[in-house]
CSV table of C-alpha atoms in Angstrom, one decimal:
chain,number,residue,atom,x,y,z
A,30,UNK,CA,86.5,17.5,-46.6
A,31,UNK,CA,82.7,17.1,-46.1
A,32,UNK,CA,81.1,17.2,-42.5
A,33,UNK,CA,77.8,15.1,-40.9
A,34,UNK,CA,77.1,16.9,-38.4
A,35,UNK,CA,75.3,14.7,-35.4
A,36,UNK,CA,72.0,15.8,-34.4
A,37,UNK,CA,71.8,17.4,-30.9
A,38,UNK,CA,70.7,15.4,-28.1
A,39,UNK,CA,67.8,16.5,-26.0
A,40,UNK,CA,67.1,15.4,-22.4
A,41,UNK,CA,63.5,14.2,-21.1
A,42,UNK,CA,62.3,18.1,-20.0
A,43,UNK,CA,63.4,19.0,-23.6
A,44,UNK,CA,60.7,16.7,-25.9
A,45,UNK,CA,57.4,16.9,-25.9
A,46,UNK,CA,54.9,14.0,-23.9
A,47,UNK,CA,54.1,12.2,-26.9
A,48,UNK,CA,58.3,11.5,-27.3
A,49,UNK,CA,57.8,10.6,-23.7
A,50,UNK,CA,58.7,7.5,-22.0
A,51,UNK,CA,58.2,5.9,-19.1
A,52,UNK,CA,62.1,5.7,-17.0
A,53,UNK,CA,64.4,7.1,-20.1
A,54,UNK,CA,66.1,10.5,-19.5
A,55,UNK,CA,68.4,10.9,-22.0
A,56,UNK,CA,69.0,10.4,-24.9
A,57,UNK,CA,66.3,12.4,-27.0
A,58,UNK,CA,66.5,13.3,-30.9
A,59,UNK,CA,65.3,16.4,-31.9
A,60,UNK,CA,61.0,16.5,-31.9
A,61,UNK,CA,61.8,18.3,-35.6
A,62,UNK,CA,63.6,16.4,-37.5
A,63,UNK,CA,64.8,16.5,-41.2
A,64,UNK,CA,65.1,12.9,-42.9
A,65,UNK,CA,68.9,13.6,-43.0
A,66,UNK,CA,69.1,13.5,-39.7
A,67,UNK,CA,66.7,10.3,-38.5
A,68,UNK,CA,68.8,8.3,-40.7
A,69,UNK,CA,72.2,10.0,-39.6
A,70,UNK,CA,71.2,9.7,-36.1
A,71,UNK,CA,70.9,4.9,-37.1
A,72,UNK,CA,75.0,5.7,-36.5
A,73,UNK,CA,74.8,7.9,-32.7
A,74,UNK,CA,73.8,6.5,-29.7
A,75,UNK,CA,70.8,7.4,-28.9
A,76,UNK,CA,67.8,6.4,-27.2
A,77,UNK,CA,66.3,4.3,-30.0
A,78,UNK,CA,69.4,3.4,-31.7
A,79,UNK,CA,69.2,0.1,-31.1
A,80,UNK,CA,65.0,0.1,-31.1
A,81,UNK,CA,66.2,0.1,-34.5
A,82,UNK,CA,68.9,-2.2,-35.4
A,83,UNK,CA,67.8,-5.4,-32.9
A,84,UNK,CA,64.6,-5.3,-35.7
A,85,UNK,CA,66.9,-3.3,-39.0
A,86,UNK,CA,69.4,-6.4,-38.6
A,87,UNK,CA,67.0,-9.5,-38.3
A,88,UNK,CA,64.5,-8.5,-40.8
A,89,UNK,CA,68.3,-9.7,-43.4
A,90,UNK,CA,67.7,-13.2,-41.6
A,91,UNK,CA,64.0,-13.2,-42.2
A,92,UNK,CA,64.6,-12.0,-46.2
A,93,UNK,CA,67.3,-14.7,-46.7
A,94,UNK,CA,65.1,-17.8,-45.1
A,95,UNK,CA,62.2,-16.3,-47.8
A,96,UNK,CA,64.0,-16.1,-50.9
A,97,UNK,CA,65.9,-20.1,-49.8
A,98,UNK,CA,62.5,-20.9,-49.8
A,99,UNK,CA,61.6,-19.6,-52.9
A,100,UNK,CA,64.7,-20.9,-54.5
A,101,UNK,CA,64.0,-24.6,-53.1
A,102,UNK,CA,62.5,-27.6,-53.9
A,103,UNK,CA,58.8,-26.4,-55.4
A,104,UNK,CA,58.4,-22.7,-54.0
A,105,UNK,CA,56.0,-21.0,-56.0
A,106,UNK,CA,54.5,-23.9,-57.8
A,107,UNK,CA,53.9,-26.2,-55.2
A,108,UNK,CA,50.3,-25.1,-53.7
A,109,UNK,CA,51.5,-27.0,-50.2
A,110,UNK,CA,54.1,-24.1,-49.7
A,111,UNK,CA,52.3,-20.8,-50.4
A,112,UNK,CA,50.7,-20.4,-46.6
A,113,UNK,CA,54.1,-20.5,-45.2
A,114,UNK,CA,55.8,-18.4,-47.9
A,115,UNK,CA,53.3,-15.4,-46.6
A,116,UNK,CA,53.8,-16.1,-43.9
A,117,UNK,CA,58.0,-15.4,-43.9
A,118,UNK,CA,57.3,-12.6,-45.8
A,119,UNK,CA,54.9,-10.7,-43.7
A,120,UNK,CA,58.0,-11.7,-40.3
A,121,UNK,CA,60.6,-9.8,-43.0
A,122,UNK,CA,58.0,-6.9,-43.2
A,123,UNK,CA,57.3,-6.3,-39.2
A,124,UNK,CA,60.8,-5.9,-38.3
A,125,UNK,CA,61.1,-4.2,-41.1
A,126,UNK,CA,58.4,-1.6,-40.5
A,127,UNK,CA,59.4,-1.0,-36.8
A,128,UNK,CA,62.5,0.0,-38.0
A,129,UNK,CA,61.9,2.7,-40.0
A,130,UNK,CA,58.9,3.8,-37.7
A,131,UNK,CA,61.6,4.2,-34.7
A,132,UNK,CA,64.0,6.1,-37.5
A,133,UNK,CA,62.1,8.5,-38.4
A,134,UNK,CA,59.4,9.2,-35.9
A,135,UNK,CA,60.3,12.4,-35.0
A,136,UNK,CA,60.5,14.2,-38.4
A,137,UNK,CA,57.1,15.8,-37.0
A,138,UNK,CA,54.0,14.4,-34.4
A,139,UNK,CA,52.1,13.9,-37.2
A,140,UNK,CA,54.9,12.2,-38.9
A,141,UNK,CA,55.5,10.5,-35.7
A,142,UNK,CA,51.7,8.8,-35.0
A,143,UNK,CA,52.1,7.8,-39.3
A,144,UNK,CA,55.7,5.7,-38.6
A,145,UNK,CA,53.8,3.9,-35.8
A,146,UNK,CA,50.4,3.5,-38.2
A,147,UNK,CA,52.9,1.7,-40.8
A,148,UNK,CA,54.2,0.3,-37.3
A,149,UNK,CA,50.7,-1.4,-36.3
A,150,UNK,CA,49.6,-2.3,-39.7
A,151,UNK,CA,53.0,-4.8,-40.1
A,152,UNK,CA,51.9,-6.0,-36.8
A,153,UNK,CA,48.1,-6.9,-37.7
A,154,UNK,CA,49.7,-8.6,-41.3
A,155,UNK,CA,52.0,-10.4,-38.6
A,156,UNK,CA,49.3,-12.0,-36.8
A,157,UNK,CA,47.3,-12.8,-40.6
A,158,UNK,CA,50.3,-14.1,-41.6
A,159,UNK,CA,50.6,-17.4,-38.5
A,160,UNK,CA,47.1,-17.1,-39.1
A,161,UNK,CA,47.9,-19.0,-42.5
A,162,UNK,CA,50.6,-20.9,-42.0
A,163,UNK,CA,48.1,-22.6,-38.2
A,164,UNK,CA,46.1,-23.3,-40.5
A,165,UNK,CA,47.8,-25.1,-42.9
A,166,UNK,CA,50.3,-26.9,-40.6
A,167,UNK,CA,49.6,-26.8,-37.2
A,168,UNK,CA,45.6,-27.7,-37.0
A,169,UNK,CA,45.2,-30.9,-34.6
A,170,UNK,CA,44.2,-34.0,-37.1
A,171,UNK,CA,40.7,-34.3,-35.6
A,172,UNK,CA,39.5,-30.0,-36.5
A,173,UNK,CA,40.5,-30.7,-39.9
A,174,UNK,CA,38.0,-29.6,-41.8
A,175,UNK,CA,36.4,-28.7,-39.2
A,176,UNK,CA,33.3,-25.5,-39.1
A,177,UNK,CA,36.7,-24.0,-36.7
A,178,UNK,CA,39.3,-24.3,-39.0
A,179,UNK,CA,36.6,-23.1,-41.9
A,180,UNK,CA,36.4,-19.8,-40.0
A,181,UNK,CA,39.5,-19.9,-38.6
A,182,UNK,CA,40.9,-17.7,-41.2
A,183,UNK,CA,38.0,-15.6,-42.9
A,184,UNK,CA,37.9,-14.2,-38.3
A,185,UNK,CA,41.7,-14.1,-38.4
A,186,UNK,CA,41.3,-11.5,-41.2
A,187,UNK,CA,38.4,-9.4,-39.4
A,188,UNK,CA,41.0,-9.8,-36.0
A,189,UNK,CA,43.6,-7.7,-38.2
A,190,UNK,CA,40.8,-4.9,-39.0
A,191,UNK,CA,40.3,-4.7,-35.1
A,192,UNK,CA,43.9,-4.3,-34.3
A,193,UNK,CA,44.7,-2.4,-36.9
A,194,UNK,CA,42.3,-0.2,-36.5
A,195,UNK,CA,42.1,0.1,-31.7
A,196,UNK,CA,46.1,-0.1,-32.1
A,197,UNK,CA,46.2,3.4,-34.3
A,198,UNK,CA,43.1,5.5,-32.6
A,199,UNK,CA,45.1,4.3,-29.7
A,200,UNK,CA,47.3,6.4,-30.6
A,201,UNK,CA,45.1,10.1,-30.3
A,202,UNK,CA,45.3,8.6,-26.7
A,203,UNK,CA,48.8,9.1,-25.5
A,204,UNK,CA,49.4,11.7,-24.6
A,205,UNK,CA,45.7,12.7,-22.1
A,206,UNK,CA,44.5,9.4,-21.2
A,207,UNK,CA,48.6,7.4,-21.6
A,208,UNK,CA,47.6,4.2,-19.6
A,209,UNK,CA,44.7,3.7,-21.2
A,210,UNK,CA,46.3,3.7,-24.6
A,211,UNK,CA,48.7,1.6,-23.2
A,212,UNK,CA,45.8,-0.9,-22.5
A,213,UNK,CA,43.7,-0.3,-26.0
A,214,UNK,CA,47.5,-1.2,-27.4
A,215,UNK,CA,48.3,-4.3,-25.7
A,216,UNK,CA,44.5,-5.0,-26.4
A,217,UNK,CA,45.7,-4.9,-30.5
A,218,UNK,CA,47.8,-7.3,-30.6
A,219,UNK,CA,47.1,-9.8,-27.5
A,220,UNK,CA,43.9,-11.1,-28.8
A,221,UNK,CA,45.0,-11.6,-32.2
A,222,UNK,CA,47.9,-13.8,-30.5
A,223,UNK,CA,45.7,-15.4,-27.9
A,224,UNK,CA,43.2,-16.5,-30.8
A,225,UNK,CA,45.5,-17.0,-32.9
A,226,UNK,CA,46.6,-19.6,-31.6
A,227,UNK,CA,44.0,-21.5,-29.9
A,228,UNK,CA,45.1,-24.7,-32.3
A,229,UNK,CA,48.0,-24.8,-30.9
A,230,UNK,CA,46.9,-24.4,-27.0
A,231,UNK,CA,44.7,-27.3,-27.9
A,232,UNK,CA,48.6,-29.5,-28.9
A,233,UNK,CA,49.8,-28.6,-26.2
A,234,UNK,CA,46.8,-29.5,-24.0
A,235,UNK,CA,46.8,-33.2,-25.9
A,236,UNK,CA,50.9,-33.1,-25.1
A,237,UNK,CA,50.5,-32.7,-21.4
A,238,UNK,CA,47.3,-35.5,-20.8
A,239,UNK,CA,49.0,-38.1,-23.9
A,240,UNK,CA,51.9,-39.1,-24.7
A,241,UNK,CA,53.2,-36.1,-26.8
A,242,UNK,CA,56.0,-37.3,-29.7
A,243,UNK,CA,55.5,-34.2,-31.9
A,244,UNK,CA,59.0,-33.5,-32.6
A,245,UNK,CA,57.9,-29.7,-33.3
A,246,UNK,CA,56.2,-29.3,-29.6
A,247,UNK,CA,59.3,-27.6,-28.5
A,248,UNK,CA,60.0,-25.1,-30.4
A,249,UNK,CA,56.8,-24.5,-29.6
A,250,UNK,CA,57.1,-24.4,-26.2
A,251,UNK,CA,60.1,-21.7,-27.3
A,252,UNK,CA,58.0,-19.7,-28.8
A,253,UNK,CA,55.4,-19.3,-26.3
A,254,UNK,CA,57.5,-18.3,-23.0
A,255,UNK,CA,59.2,-15.9,-25.7
A,256,UNK,CA,56.0,-14.1,-26.8
A,257,UNK,CA,54.1,-14.1,-23.2
A,258,UNK,CA,57.4,-12.5,-21.9
A,259,UNK,CA,57.9,-10.3,-25.1
A,260,UNK,CA,54.4,-8.9,-24.3
A,261,UNK,CA,54.9,-8.3,-20.1
A,262,UNK,CA,58.6,-6.5,-21.1
A,263,UNK,CA,56.3,-4.3,-22.8
A,264,UNK,CA,53.3,-3.9,-20.4
A,265,UNK,CA,55.8,-3.6,-17.9
A,266,UNK,CA,58.5,-1.2,-18.3
A,267,UNK,CA,61.4,-3.0,-16.9
A,268,UNK,CA,64.1,-2.0,-15.2
A,269,UNK,CA,64.9,1.3,-17.3
A,270,UNK,CA,61.1,1.9,-14.5
A,271,UNK,CA,63.4,0.7,-10.9
A,272,UNK,CA,66.6,2.4,-12.2
A,273,UNK,CA,65.1,5.5,-14.4
A,274,UNK,CA,68.4,6.9,-16.6
A,275,UNK,CA,70.1,3.6,-15.8
A,276,UNK,CA,69.4,2.5,-19.5
A,277,UNK,CA,68.4,4.9,-21.5
A,278,UNK,CA,70.6,4.3,-24.3
A,279,UNK,CA,71.5,0.8,-23.7
A,280,UNK,CA,69.2,-2.6,-22.2
A,281,UNK,CA,66.0,-0.6,-21.9
A,282,UNK,CA,62.0,-3.1,-21.8
A,283,UNK,CA,61.8,-2.0,-25.3
A,284,UNK,CA,65.3,-3.3,-26.5
A,285,UNK,CA,65.1,-6.4,-25.3
A,286,UNK,CA,60.8,-6.8,-27.1
A,287,UNK,CA,62.1,-6.0,-30.0
A,288,UNK,CA,64.6,-9.4,-29.3
A,289,UNK,CA,62.5,-11.5,-27.2
A,290,UNK,CA,59.7,-11.0,-30.0
A,291,UNK,CA,62.1,-11.9,-33.4
A,292,UNK,CA,63.7,-14.8,-31.5
A,293,UNK,CA,60.0,-15.9,-30.2
A,294,UNK,CA,59.5,-15.7,-33.8
A,295,UNK,CA,62.0,-17.3,-34.9
A,296,UNK,CA,61.2,-20.0,-33.0
A,297,UNK,CA,57.6,-20.0,-34.3
A,298,UNK,CA,59.2,-20.6,-38.0
A,299,UNK,CA,61.3,-23.2,-37.4
A,300,UNK,CA,58.2,-24.9,-35.3
A,301,UNK,CA,56.0,-24.0,-38.7
A,302,UNK,CA,58.4,-25.5,-40.9
A,303,UNK,CA,58.9,-28.6,-39.2
A,304,UNK,CA,55.3,-29.1,-39.0
A,305,UNK,CA,54.5,-28.3,-42.5
A,306,UNK,CA,57.6,-31.2,-43.7
A,307,UNK,CA,55.8,-33.4,-41.2
A,308,UNK,CA,52.6,-32.4,-42.6
A,309,UNK,CA,53.7,-32.4,-46.3
A,310,UNK,CA,54.8,-36.7,-45.5
A,311,UNK,CA,51.1,-37.1,-44.7
A,312,UNK,CA,49.6,-34.9,-47.6
A,313,UNK,CA,46.5,-33.5,-46.6
A,314,UNK,CA,42.8,-34.3,-49.8
A,315,UNK,CA,44.1,-31.0,-51.8
A,316,UNK,CA,40.2,-30.2,-51.7
A,317,UNK,CA,41.1,-29.0,-48.1
A,318,UNK,CA,44.6,-27.1,-49.0
A,319,UNK,CA,44.4,-23.5,-49.0
A,320,UNK,CA,45.2,-22.5,-52.9
A,321,UNK,CA,47.8,-19.2,-53.7
A,322,UNK,CA,44.4,-17.7,-54.2
A,323,UNK,CA,42.7,-17.7,-50.7
A,324,UNK,CA,46.0,-17.3,-49.6
A,325,UNK,CA,46.7,-14.4,-51.2
A,326,UNK,CA,43.4,-12.7,-50.5
A,327,UNK,CA,42.7,-12.3,-47.5
A,328,UNK,CA,46.7,-10.9,-47.0
A,329,UNK,CA,45.1,-8.7,-49.4
A,330,UNK,CA,41.5,-7.9,-48.2
A,331,UNK,CA,44.4,-7.6,-44.7
A,332,UNK,CA,46.3,-4.4,-46.6
A,333,UNK,CA,43.8,-2.5,-48.4
A,334,UNK,CA,41.7,-2.6,-44.4
A,335,UNK,CA,45.1,-1.9,-43.0
A,336,UNK,CA,46.0,1.1,-45.6
A,337,UNK,CA,42.2,2.3,-45.4
A,338,UNK,CA,42.1,3.0,-41.5
A,339,UNK,CA,46.0,4.5,-42.4
A,340,UNK,CA,44.3,6.9,-45.0
A,341,UNK,CA,41.0,7.5,-41.4
A,342,UNK,CA,43.3,8.5,-39.1
A,343,UNK,CA,46.4,9.7,-40.4
A,344,UNK,CA,43.3,12.9,-42.2
A,345,UNK,CA,42.2,12.2,-38.5
A,346,UNK,CA,45.3,13.7,-37.6
A,347,UNK,CA,44.5,17.7,-39.2
A,348,UNK,CA,41.7,18.3,-36.7
A,349,UNK,CA,43.5,17.4,-33.5
A,350,UNK,CA,43.1,19.7,-31.3
A,351,UNK,CA,46.2,21.9,-31.0
A,352,UNK,CA,47.8,20.4,-28.6
A,353,UNK,CA,48.8,17.3,-30.2
A,354,UNK,CA,49.7,18.3,-33.4
A,355,UNK,CA,52.2,21.3,-31.5
A,356,UNK,CA,53.1,20.3,-27.5
A,357,UNK,CA,55.1,22.8,-25.9
A,358,UNK,CA,58.2,21.4,-24.4
A,359,UNK,CA,57.8,21.8,-20.8
A,360,UNK,CA,60.7,23.1,-18.5
A,361,UNK,CA,63.9,23.7,-20.2
């Protein structure tokens, strides 16, 4: 009879420093696992298992939503729908990339870095997807076709290049300067989010000073609150920092971070589709609608730049000093 042997789990003192997580003491997978071991560990309770599933399962919800929009009225033939379709595609890609990164990150130190390079690039794509949808459906009416509106997507494309570059670079600092590495990575994603949200924040301001009847605004509020909560959880390492070892398998901050991020994306998606339907009722002149070429071209530039950054960073891993390439466990 064929029997499958699950990988042996290690404690924090048995894995290299680059694999250690604050407040997580047990449940680490061996840092030189095979691809088969990594796949088997998906069905084993480790400190990564729920990190994998909390992004893998929602991926298919977003895929279902994207397929529904493609098969629905208009679909790809509707030029007004292209920003939404591209946004939904990025909603499918970023959780899937994250799930794969968490699954295969223990194959080697180099593989771990490359897995997360792709994870960060996918998040940058999602940021640009949000900007494309915001530009098409979220902008306040008085800002449409303004100088800021015309520059908004090109700046968002530039921001994705900076985001991918800075987040990937932060991994080279992870062992020797962990706090600076963490701060750099947070900045890499917080800054594009804040820029993308400028038109949304202006709508919040208008709702605060004037009577607000927009149906989507409550969903935007929920998305924004959860986005800031997601950032706080990522930065704080709560609750495991307060009770090391008690949340190794269930309930640690990265799992909560994933769940809050996915729910935030759900509210964002619902709000965008509601704004899109409302704007469809009073369509913009054809000259102000983003063409499929503009939408796909912006995302194409983002993908090309991100792949170039990943390629350069992956090559740089070969030139890193010995400690990054082959870290020794401290304490057996």
